[in-house]
Amino acid sequence: MDDSDDDYVEFSPGGGDDDDLDFNDNDGISKRTRNRDPSGSTNKKGSPRKGKAVADSKLKGTSGGYAWEDEYHRSWDVVQEDEGGSLAGAVAGLVEESKKKRIVRDTKPLQRGIIRNLILILDFSSAMLEKDLRPNRYKLMINYAIEFVGEFFDQNPISQLGIVAMKDGLAMLVSELDGNPTEHIHKLELCRKQEPTGVPSLQNALEMARGLLYHVPAHCTKEVLLIFGALLSSDPGDIHKTITSLVDDKIRAKVIGLAAQVAVCKELSTRTNYGHSENNYGVVLNEPHFKDLLMETTTPLAVSKMGASVRANMLVEMGFPSRISESEPTLCACHSMLTQGGYLCPRCKSKICSLPTICPCCSLTLILSTHLARSYHHLFPLQSFIEVDATKRAIASHCFSCQLELPHITSLTSPTHRFACVKCNNQFCIDCDVFCHETLHNCPGCESMAHKPKQRPVPLLPRPVQKLKLNFNSASSSASSTPAPEDGISV
Amino acid sequence: MNAVDDTHASLGGSERTGSDEHPTLLGIVLDTNPTAWAELENKLSLKEAVESLLIFINAHLSLNNANRVAVIAAHTTGAKFLYPKPPSSSFENGSQSGHTSLKAMSGTTGTANIFDRQTMYRQFREVDEAVVGELDRLVSSATEKSVRSTQSAVSGALSLALTYINRVNSNEDEVKTHARILLVSVSGDLSSQYIPTMNCIFAAQKKRIPIDVCKLAGDTVFLQQASDSTNGTYMKLDHPRGLVQYLLSAFLVDPAILPHVNLSTQRDVDFRAACFVTKTVVDIGCVCSVCLCIMSKVPADGSCPMCGTVYDPQALQKINRKPMVIVKKKPKKKKAKLDSTPVGTPSPIP
C-alpha cells in the first residue's frame, strides 16, 4: 500500500516497534501536509507509518470516523414541538441550556499570574477582507479588539497591554506596552481607516512581541494573543527558532484562528504552553464564538507548575497615592500639561493624571487599592451553584436574592430551575446564578448571613490565620479542600 | 411616502419624550445595627429615621408613576428584604402583617395612627406597611445572641439589591429602568466584609448603578470609594436630625440631572490601603505578587503571611536596600587614563 496518498490507514497495534511511542506531538500536524516528511511515502512497516496512524486517529471525530464522515445533524431536528405545537418551551430550554453552559466553570482556587503583560497581535493582511464574518473579518476584529481592551483592563487593572499588527509582511507597532486603556482604544480607532493589505509575517510579529516583553520582570506574566485570519505566513527566517526563543523567554501564546487551523499556530500554542494546546488555540465558528474566545483571555492564566520558579514570587513595592483637588491648574509629571487635580506620588510628590501607572519621576508602581481588590475574585472564585434535586425536601418557592417566583415542580424528573449554593444552601434562579458568577462574584446567601465578630490581631505578632492555599495548575490536580477566602484576607 | 415619514417622526418624538422620563428603581439599604442606633439615640432614633425614609420613598414614588423601590435591611443577623415583602412572611400571615406593624408603631410610640387606610394613596400604603411591618418583625426577632455580633451585613444587602436590580432590568427590556442604590449607613467598621463589598462596588460600576451613601455616623473608608467609583453621592450628615431634608434635597435628585446640581459630595478620596498584618494605613507598601496582600514592611521570615509563598531572597534584598551615598573619588587624570585602557573593553561573553 502506498502511503503517499493521505488515505485512511488502519492503526495496527502490533505493527511497529514500541520504542516509537514517544513520537513528537507536532508530528501529527506536519503529517497532514502531503510529502512533508521524507520517509512518509515509504512502504516500510514501522515508525513513520505508525506515527501517521496515530496522527490520523487524532483527526477522527468522537464517533470514530473523520469529522466529515459524521452524520449531519440538522439543527431543526433537535428542537421538538410540545403538545400545543408551540416552540416556546423548547426555545426557553435552549436559552437555559446556554446559560448553564456559561456557569459551569472550574472554581478551584489556582495561583494565577495577576500582573500580566499581553501583546495583542492583529492580522492586517489581505485575508482579513473576507466577508465570512460580518461585516468583514477586519472590521469585526477591530470592533472586538476595542471591546477586549476595555474588558481586559476591567479584569486586570494592574496589567499592561501592547498591540502589534501584521501587514505587508512586516510587523507594525500599533501601541506600546502600556496600562492605559484609552490610549489603546484611540490607536485602534485610528486603525479603522486603514485597509488590510499584503501577507502577514508571523515571525516578524512574534519577534517584535518578544522585544516588547523583554524588560518585563519575572513576577509578571508574558503573554501573546494572536488573531490570525490568513492561512499562511511569510517569514524571513526560521519560525521554529522564534518559537523556541519564545519558549525560552517563558512567553505564553494563545491563538485565535479566523479561517482554519494552521499547523504552525498549533505548534506555537502547544510549545509555549508546556505542551497543552487545549484552550490555547481556537478557530472561530461564528461571530459570538469569536467574541467568547477573545473574552476568555481576559481571565488571568493559571500558573503552571512547570513555569513556576522562586524568582516569580516577588514582593513588589507599590505606592497608593491620594487624590487631590486643586483650585489652580498645575503641570502633571506624565504629560507635562496643565491639569486640575490628580494624584500625588507618595514618594516623590510629583503629580500624575491617571492610575495605575509607573511614576515618571521615581519609577514607583502607583495603583489604587481598589485595583488590587478588583483582582481578588480571580484568586478566590465563587463556588459553582448546584442544581437542586427535585427529590429534595426543602424546595424554595422563590429565588433567594431577586424574589422571583420559581416555577412549580410538576414531576420528580423534570429540572427544578433552582440552583443552590454549596455553603449556605440558599436557592437561586438561573439569572441570579449567572449574574453572581459573572458580575458580582459574591454569593448573596452567604453574605446575607450574620458576620461574626472577629478578634483583632495584636499588631506585629504572628496571628493564627488560615493560610490561603493557591494550587498550581498541574495535571495531578490534587486539590485539597478549599478554605474560605474571607477567613484569610481582611483589611 | 411623506406621510410614512411623518408618522415615523412623530413616533420618534414621542419616544424621546418617553425616554426623558425613565422610571427609576431605587434600592435602599438601611443599616439597622442596634448598637450603632443606640449610640445615635440622642441625635436621631431609628423610628424617626424610618419615618424620614418613608417620606423619602413616597416622594420618590410620586415623581413618576412607574418608579419602583426596594428596601433591604442590613441587620446584624443578616440581610433581609423589607419591600417587596419576602415570600415566606406573606405566606404565613400576609394580611395580618400590616395590622401588627400598625399596632407596634402606635403602641410603642403613642403617636397617632400614621396609616390612614381610607385616605392614603394605595402605592404609598403598600410600601409603608410592608417596610414598617417587616422591620418590626426583624427587630422583635432579635435575640441576645444576635445583638452581640457588631457588624451589619452590608455586603449581603448590597448583593441582594444588585441581583434584584439585575432581575428587573433583564425582565423589562422595552422600558429601560434606571437603577440606583441608596445606602443609609450608621455603623463604622466593615473590615471583614472588605472583599465582598468591593465585589459589589465593581458589579455596580459595571452595570452603571450609582451607589449613594448617606452616612449618619461612623466612618468607613471604602464606602467613600463606593460612591466615588460608581458616580454616586457621598454625604456625611453633620446634623442627623435633619435627615428628611438631606434625603429630599440631595438624594432625590434624578441621575440624569445630577451633573447640573452642585452637591456637596466628597472630592478628596482617601485611596490609601491598609496593611493586612498590622492594620495600619500605608501609602507605600509591599504587595505579594501571588495573592496581592499588602504589607507595610517586609516580612521577617521572607514569606507571605497570607499565602505562605517564599519570596526570592534577591528581590527582598533589593527592597531592603538602603540608599547609599557614593563617595566621589578625586580624579587622578594620568592614572585613570592608564587604567582604563587595558580593562576598558570587556571581552565578549561567549
PDB file of C-alpha atoms in Angstrom, chain A residues 111-115 151 154-155 158 219 310-325 343 346-347 349 364 367-377 379-380 397-405 429 431-432 435-436 438-445 447-454 456-461 463 465-470 485-486 488-491, chain B residues 76-79 81 84-87 91 148-157 159-160 162-164 166-167 170-171 189 191-200 202-203 205-207 225 228 266-279 282-295 297-299 303-316 319:
ATOM      1  CA  GLN A 111      -2.405  30.529  41.540  1.00  0.00           C
ATOM      2  CA  ARG A 112      -2.783  32.908  38.666  1.00  0.00           C
ATOM      3  CA  GLY A 113      -0.443  35.378  37.118  1.00  0.00           C
ATOM      4  CA  ILE A 114      -2.277  38.511  38.191  1.00  0.00           C
ATOM      5  CA  ILE A 115       0.173  41.071  36.885  1.00  0.00           C
ATOM      6  CA  GLU A 151     -12.696  44.274  29.344  1.00  0.00           C
ATOM      7  CA  ASP A 154     -11.508  45.960  33.757  1.00  0.00           C
ATOM      8  CA  GLN A 155     -10.469  42.474  34.799  1.00  0.00           C
ATOM      9  CA  ILE A 158      -2.615  46.323  37.134  1.00  0.00           C
ATOM     10  CA  HIS A 219       6.919  38.071  38.658  1.00  0.00           C
ATOM     11  CA  VAL A 310      11.175  31.049  43.069  1.00  0.00           C
ATOM     12  CA  ARG A 311      12.028  34.137  41.088  1.00  0.00           C
ATOM     13  CA  ALA A 312       8.411  34.522  40.170  1.00  0.00           C
ATOM     14  CA  ASN A 313       7.431  35.035  43.802  1.00  0.00           C
ATOM     15  CA  MET A 314       8.266  38.595  44.452  1.00  0.00           C
ATOM     16  CA  LEU A 315       7.456  41.315  46.824  1.00  0.00           C
ATOM     17  CA  VAL A 316       6.660  44.387  44.792  1.00  0.00           C
ATOM     18  CA  GLU A 317       6.910  47.842  46.217  1.00  0.00           C
ATOM     19  CA  MET A 318       3.854  49.858  45.326  1.00  0.00           C
ATOM     20  CA  GLY A 319       2.593  53.294  46.174  1.00  0.00           C
ATOM     21  CA  PHE A 320      -1.004  54.184  46.977  1.00  0.00           C
ATOM     22  CA  PRO A 321      -1.428  57.842  46.042  1.00  0.00           C
ATOM     23  CA  SER A 322      -4.185  60.045  47.364  1.00  0.00           C
ATOM     24  CA  ARG A 323      -6.298  62.174  45.133  1.00  0.00           C
ATOM     25  CA  ILE A 324      -6.014  65.908  45.391  1.00  0.00           C
ATOM     26  CA  SER A 325      -8.252  68.669  44.165  1.00  0.00           C
ATOM     27  CA  TYR A 343      -2.802  62.049  42.238  1.00  0.00           C
ATOM     28  CA  PRO A 346       3.699  59.299  47.877  1.00  0.00           C
ATOM     29  CA  ARG A 347       7.467  59.052  47.409  1.00  0.00           C
ATOM     30  CA  LYS A 349       5.233  64.035  45.365  1.00  0.00           C
ATOM     31  CA  LEU A 364       7.439  53.561  41.741  1.00  0.00           C
ATOM     32  CA  ILE A 367      -2.012  51.940  41.977  1.00  0.00           C
ATOM     33  CA  LEU A 368      -5.245  52.333  43.869  1.00  0.00           C
ATOM     34  CA  SER A 369      -6.129  49.753  46.460  1.00  0.00           C
ATOM     35  CA  THR A 370      -9.345  49.212  44.514  1.00  0.00           C
ATOM     36  CA  HIS A 371      -7.267  47.943  41.616  1.00  0.00           C
ATOM     37  CA  LEU A 372      -5.892  45.220  43.816  1.00  0.00           C
ATOM     38  CA  ALA A 373      -9.337  44.395  45.157  1.00  0.00           C
ATOM     39  CA  ARG A 374     -10.621  44.008  41.629  1.00  0.00           C
ATOM     40  CA  SER A 375      -8.307  41.085  41.025  1.00  0.00           C
ATOM     41  CA  TYR A 376      -9.245  39.148  44.140  1.00  0.00           C
ATOM     42  CA  HIS A 377     -12.130  37.324  42.514  1.00  0.00           C
ATOM     43  CA  LEU A 379      -7.838  34.239  43.040  1.00  0.00           C
ATOM     44  CA  PHE A 380     -10.876  33.249  45.078  1.00  0.00           C
ATOM     45  CA  SER A 397     -40.727  28.796  46.211  1.00  0.00           C
ATOM     46  CA  HIS A 398     -38.847  31.998  45.419  1.00  0.00           C
ATOM     47  CA  CYS A 399     -35.359  32.882  44.376  1.00  0.00           C
ATOM     48  CA  PHE A 400     -33.456  33.911  47.480  1.00  0.00           C
ATOM     49  CA  SER A 401     -31.913  37.040  46.065  1.00  0.00           C
ATOM     50  CA  CYS A 402     -34.248  38.515  43.437  1.00  0.00           C
ATOM     51  CA  GLN A 403     -37.566  37.315  44.980  1.00  0.00           C
ATOM     52  CA  LEU A 404     -38.632  35.860  41.645  1.00  0.00           C
ATOM     53  CA  GLU A 405     -41.290  33.238  41.937  1.00  0.00           C
ATOM     54  CA  CYS A 429     -32.863  31.292  39.907  1.00  0.00           C
ATOM     55  CA  ASP A 431     -30.426  34.557  36.125  1.00  0.00           C
ATOM     56  CA  CYS A 432     -29.111  35.294  39.582  1.00  0.00           C
ATOM     57  CA  PHE A 435     -25.163  37.282  37.492  1.00  0.00           C
ATOM     58  CA  CYS A 436     -23.455  36.176  40.699  1.00  0.00           C
ATOM     59  CA  GLU A 438     -20.113  36.601  36.043  1.00  0.00           C
ATOM     60  CA  THR A 439     -20.537  40.036  37.539  1.00  0.00           C
ATOM     61  CA  LEU A 440     -20.978  40.035  41.267  1.00  0.00           C
ATOM     62  CA  HIS A 441     -18.584  37.268  42.375  1.00  0.00           C
ATOM     63  CA  ASN A 442     -20.394  37.071  45.720  1.00  0.00           C
ATOM     64  CA  CYS A 443     -22.965  34.664  46.998  1.00  0.00           C
ATOM     65  CA  PRO A 444     -25.846  36.835  48.252  1.00  0.00           C
ATOM     66  CA  GLY A 445     -26.894  33.999  50.572  1.00  0.00           C
ATOM     67  CA  GLU A 447     -23.099  37.385  52.544  1.00  0.00           C
ATOM     68  CA  SER A 448     -26.568  37.823  53.999  1.00  0.00           C
ATOM     69  CA  MET A 449     -25.727  35.728  56.990  1.00  0.00           C
ATOM     70  CA  ALA A 450     -24.521  37.269  60.199  1.00  0.00           C
ATOM     71  CA  HIS A 451     -20.931  38.354  60.221  1.00  0.00           C
ATOM     72  CA  LYS A 452     -19.274  37.022  63.291  1.00  0.00           C
ATOM     73  CA  PRO A 453     -17.206  39.497  65.209  1.00  0.00           C
ATOM     74  CA  LYS A 454     -13.514  38.969  64.682  1.00  0.00           C
ATOM     75  CA  ARG A 456      -8.460  41.989  66.191  1.00  0.00           C
ATOM     76  CA  PRO A 457      -4.980  40.555  65.989  1.00  0.00           C
ATOM     77  CA  VAL A 458      -2.323  42.062  68.136  1.00  0.00           C
ATOM     78  CA  PRO A 459      -0.188  44.131  65.819  1.00  0.00           C
ATOM     79  CA  LEU A 460       3.158  42.743  64.704  1.00  0.00           C
ATOM     80  CA  LEU A 461       2.569  39.339  66.222  1.00  0.00           C
ATOM     81  CA  ARG A 463      -1.642  35.656  64.143  1.00  0.00           C
ATOM     82  CA  VAL A 465      -4.598  32.925  60.133  1.00  0.00           C
ATOM     83  CA  GLN A 466      -5.802  30.144  57.996  1.00  0.00           C
ATOM     84  CA  LYS A 467      -3.356  30.277  55.173  1.00  0.00           C
ATOM     85  CA  LEU A 468      -4.777  30.557  51.735  1.00  0.00           C
ATOM     86  CA  LYS A 469      -3.899  27.718  49.535  1.00  0.00           C
ATOM     87  CA  LEU A 470      -3.418  28.564  45.917  1.00  0.00           C
ATOM     88  CA  PRO A 485     -11.099  33.187  51.247  1.00  0.00           C
ATOM     89  CA  GLU A 486     -12.816  35.567  53.620  1.00  0.00           C
ATOM     90  CA  GLY A 488      -7.652  34.677  55.180  1.00  0.00           C
ATOM     91  CA  ILE A 489      -7.832  38.182  53.900  1.00  0.00           C
ATOM     92  CA  SER A 490      -9.307  41.100  55.654  1.00  0.00           C
ATOM     93  CA  VAL A 491      -8.322  44.675  55.779  1.00  0.00           C
TER      94      VAL A 491
ATOM     95  CA  THR B  76     -26.522  42.134  62.428  1.00  0.00           C
ATOM     96  CA  THR B  77     -28.364  38.843  61.969  1.00  0.00           C
ATOM     97  CA  GLY B  78     -28.190  39.149  58.207  1.00  0.00           C
ATOM     98  CA  ALA B  79     -29.609  40.981  55.258  1.00  0.00           C
ATOM     99  CA  PHE B  81     -35.806  42.223  52.150  1.00  0.00           C
ATOM    100  CA  PRO B  84     -41.024  43.765  48.235  1.00  0.00           C
ATOM    101  CA  LYS B  85     -42.199  41.562  51.041  1.00  0.00           C
ATOM    102  CA  PRO B  86     -40.244  38.319  51.355  1.00  0.00           C
ATOM    103  CA  PRO B  87     -42.452  35.401  50.276  1.00  0.00           C
ATOM    104  CA  PHE B  91     -47.491  33.199  53.156  1.00  0.00           C
ATOM    105  CA  ARG B 148     -23.693  40.538  70.166  1.00  0.00           C
ATOM    106  CA  SER B 149     -22.372  40.488  66.609  1.00  0.00           C
ATOM    107  CA  THR B 150     -21.395  44.024  65.792  1.00  0.00           C
ATOM    108  CA  GLN B 151     -21.251  44.104  62.019  1.00  0.00           C
ATOM    109  CA  SER B 152     -24.276  44.559  59.841  1.00  0.00           C
ATOM    110  CA  ALA B 153     -24.437  42.528  56.670  1.00  0.00           C
ATOM    111  CA  VAL B 154     -23.966  45.493  54.348  1.00  0.00           C
ATOM    112  CA  SER B 155     -22.271  43.449  51.638  1.00  0.00           C
ATOM    113  CA  GLY B 156     -25.135  40.952  51.686  1.00  0.00           C
ATOM    114  CA  ALA B 157     -27.723  43.701  51.452  1.00  0.00           C
ATOM    115  CA  SER B 159     -25.656  41.887  46.836  1.00  0.00           C
ATOM    116  CA  LEU B 160     -29.403  41.398  47.236  1.00  0.00           C
ATOM    117  CA  LEU B 162     -27.889  44.265  42.868  1.00  0.00           C
ATOM    118  CA  THR B 163     -29.432  40.919  41.999  1.00  0.00           C
ATOM    119  CA  TYR B 164     -32.903  42.421  42.363  1.00  0.00           C
ATOM    120  CA  ASN B 166     -30.446  42.866  37.634  1.00  0.00           C
ATOM    121  CA  ARG B 167     -33.670  40.900  37.504  1.00  0.00           C
ATOM    122  CA  SER B 170     -33.364  41.927  32.457  1.00  0.00           C
ATOM    123  CA  ASN B 171     -37.131  41.432  32.546  1.00  0.00           C
ATOM    124  CA  ASP B 189     -16.244  49.098  60.915  1.00  0.00           C
ATOM    125  CA  SER B 191     -13.375  45.467  57.611  1.00  0.00           C
ATOM    126  CA  SER B 192     -14.293  41.786  57.481  1.00  0.00           C
ATOM    127  CA  GLN B 193     -16.566  42.443  54.513  1.00  0.00           C
ATOM    128  CA  TYR B 194     -13.933  44.270  52.521  1.00  0.00           C
ATOM    129  CA  ILE B 195     -13.691  41.883  49.569  1.00  0.00           C
ATOM    130  CA  PRO B 196     -17.437  41.148  49.168  1.00  0.00           C
ATOM    131  CA  THR B 197     -18.267  44.848  49.435  1.00  0.00           C
ATOM    132  CA  MET B 198     -15.621  45.658  46.873  1.00  0.00           C
ATOM    133  CA  ASN B 199     -17.074  42.989  44.582  1.00  0.00           C
ATOM    134  CA  CYS B 200     -20.468  44.675  44.948  1.00  0.00           C
ATOM    135  CA  PHE B 202     -17.337  46.641  40.934  1.00  0.00           C
ATOM    136  CA  ALA B 203     -20.556  44.928  39.881  1.00  0.00           C
ATOM    137  CA  GLN B 205     -19.768  50.037  38.400  1.00  0.00           C
ATOM    138  CA  LYS B 206     -20.073  47.563  35.558  1.00  0.00           C
ATOM    139  CA  LYS B 207     -23.868  47.818  35.480  1.00  0.00           C
ATOM    140  CA  GLN B 225     -14.654  54.687  47.317  1.00  0.00           C
ATOM    141  CA  ASP B 228     -16.680  57.703  44.066  1.00  0.00           C
ATOM    142  CA  GLN B 266     -16.662  64.338  48.826  1.00  0.00           C
ATOM    143  CA  ARG B 267     -13.950  65.329  46.350  1.00  0.00           C
ATOM    144  CA  ASP B 268     -10.801  64.185  48.082  1.00  0.00           C
ATOM    145  CA  VAL B 269     -10.980  60.474  48.476  1.00  0.00           C
ATOM    146  CA  ASP B 270      -8.590  58.561  50.626  1.00  0.00           C
ATOM    147  CA  PHE B 271      -7.297  55.784  48.438  1.00  0.00           C
ATOM    148  CA  ARG B 272      -4.599  54.591  50.767  1.00  0.00           C
ATOM    149  CA  ALA B 273      -4.577  50.937  51.600  1.00  0.00           C
ATOM    150  CA  ALA B 274      -4.471  49.137  54.918  1.00  0.00           C
ATOM    151  CA  CYS B 275      -1.687  46.734  55.733  1.00  0.00           C
ATOM    152  CA  PHE B 276      -3.065  43.229  56.089  1.00  0.00           C
ATOM    153  CA  VAL B 277      -0.806  42.363  59.001  1.00  0.00           C
ATOM    154  CA  THR B 278      -0.506  45.453  61.150  1.00  0.00           C
ATOM    155  CA  LYS B 279      -3.788  47.114  60.026  1.00  0.00           C
ATOM    156  CA  VAL B 282       0.102  52.931  54.367  1.00  0.00           C
ATOM    157  CA  ASP B 283       0.887  54.947  51.278  1.00  0.00           C
ATOM    158  CA  ILE B 284       3.904  52.935  50.172  1.00  0.00           C
ATOM    159  CA  GLY B 285       3.632  49.234  50.799  1.00  0.00           C
ATOM    160  CA  CYS B 286       4.872  45.903  49.573  1.00  0.00           C
ATOM    161  CA  VAL B 287       2.487  43.737  47.597  1.00  0.00           C
ATOM    162  CA  CYS B 288       2.773  39.978  47.282  1.00  0.00           C
ATOM    163  CA  SER B 289       2.804  39.124  43.601  1.00  0.00           C
ATOM    164  CA  VAL B 290       0.953  35.863  44.196  1.00  0.00           C
ATOM    165  CA  CYS B 291      -2.001  36.773  46.425  1.00  0.00           C
ATOM    166  CA  LEU B 292      -1.821  40.605  46.260  1.00  0.00           C
ATOM    167  CA  CYS B 293      -1.835  41.112  50.012  1.00  0.00           C
ATOM    168  CA  ILE B 294      -0.494  44.429  51.172  1.00  0.00           C
ATOM    169  CA  MET B 295       2.241  44.680  53.798  1.00  0.00           C
ATOM    170  CA  LYS B 297       7.082  46.212  55.847  1.00  0.00           C
ATOM    171  CA  VAL B 298       8.972  43.296  54.504  1.00  0.00           C
ATOM    172  CA  PRO B 299       8.094  40.155  56.494  1.00  0.00           C
ATOM    173  CA  SER B 303       7.469  34.517  53.201  1.00  0.00           C
ATOM    174  CA  CYS B 304       3.986  35.838  52.626  1.00  0.00           C
ATOM    175  CA  PRO B 305       1.853  35.936  55.809  1.00  0.00           C
ATOM    176  CA  MET B 306      -1.279  35.174  53.775  1.00  0.00           C
ATOM    177  CA  CYS B 307      -0.402  32.547  51.204  1.00  0.00           C
ATOM    178  CA  GLY B 308       2.896  31.311  52.594  1.00  0.00           C
ATOM    179  CA  THR B 309       4.816  31.907  49.405  1.00  0.00           C
ATOM    180  CA  VAL B 310       8.543  32.065  49.929  1.00  0.00           C
ATOM    181  CA  TYR B 311       9.989  35.092  48.227  1.00  0.00           C
ATOM    182  CA  ASP B 312      13.049  35.343  46.129  1.00  0.00           C
ATOM    183  CA  PRO B 313      15.809  36.467  48.524  1.00  0.00           C
ATOM    184  CA  GLN B 314      17.372  38.684  45.896  1.00  0.00           C
ATOM    185  CA  ALA B 315      14.168  40.599  45.444  1.00  0.00           C
ATOM    186  CA  LEU B 316      13.871  41.079  49.186  1.00  0.00           C
ATOM    187  CA  ILE B 319      13.655  46.251  48.578  1.00  0.00           C
TER     188      ILE B 319
END
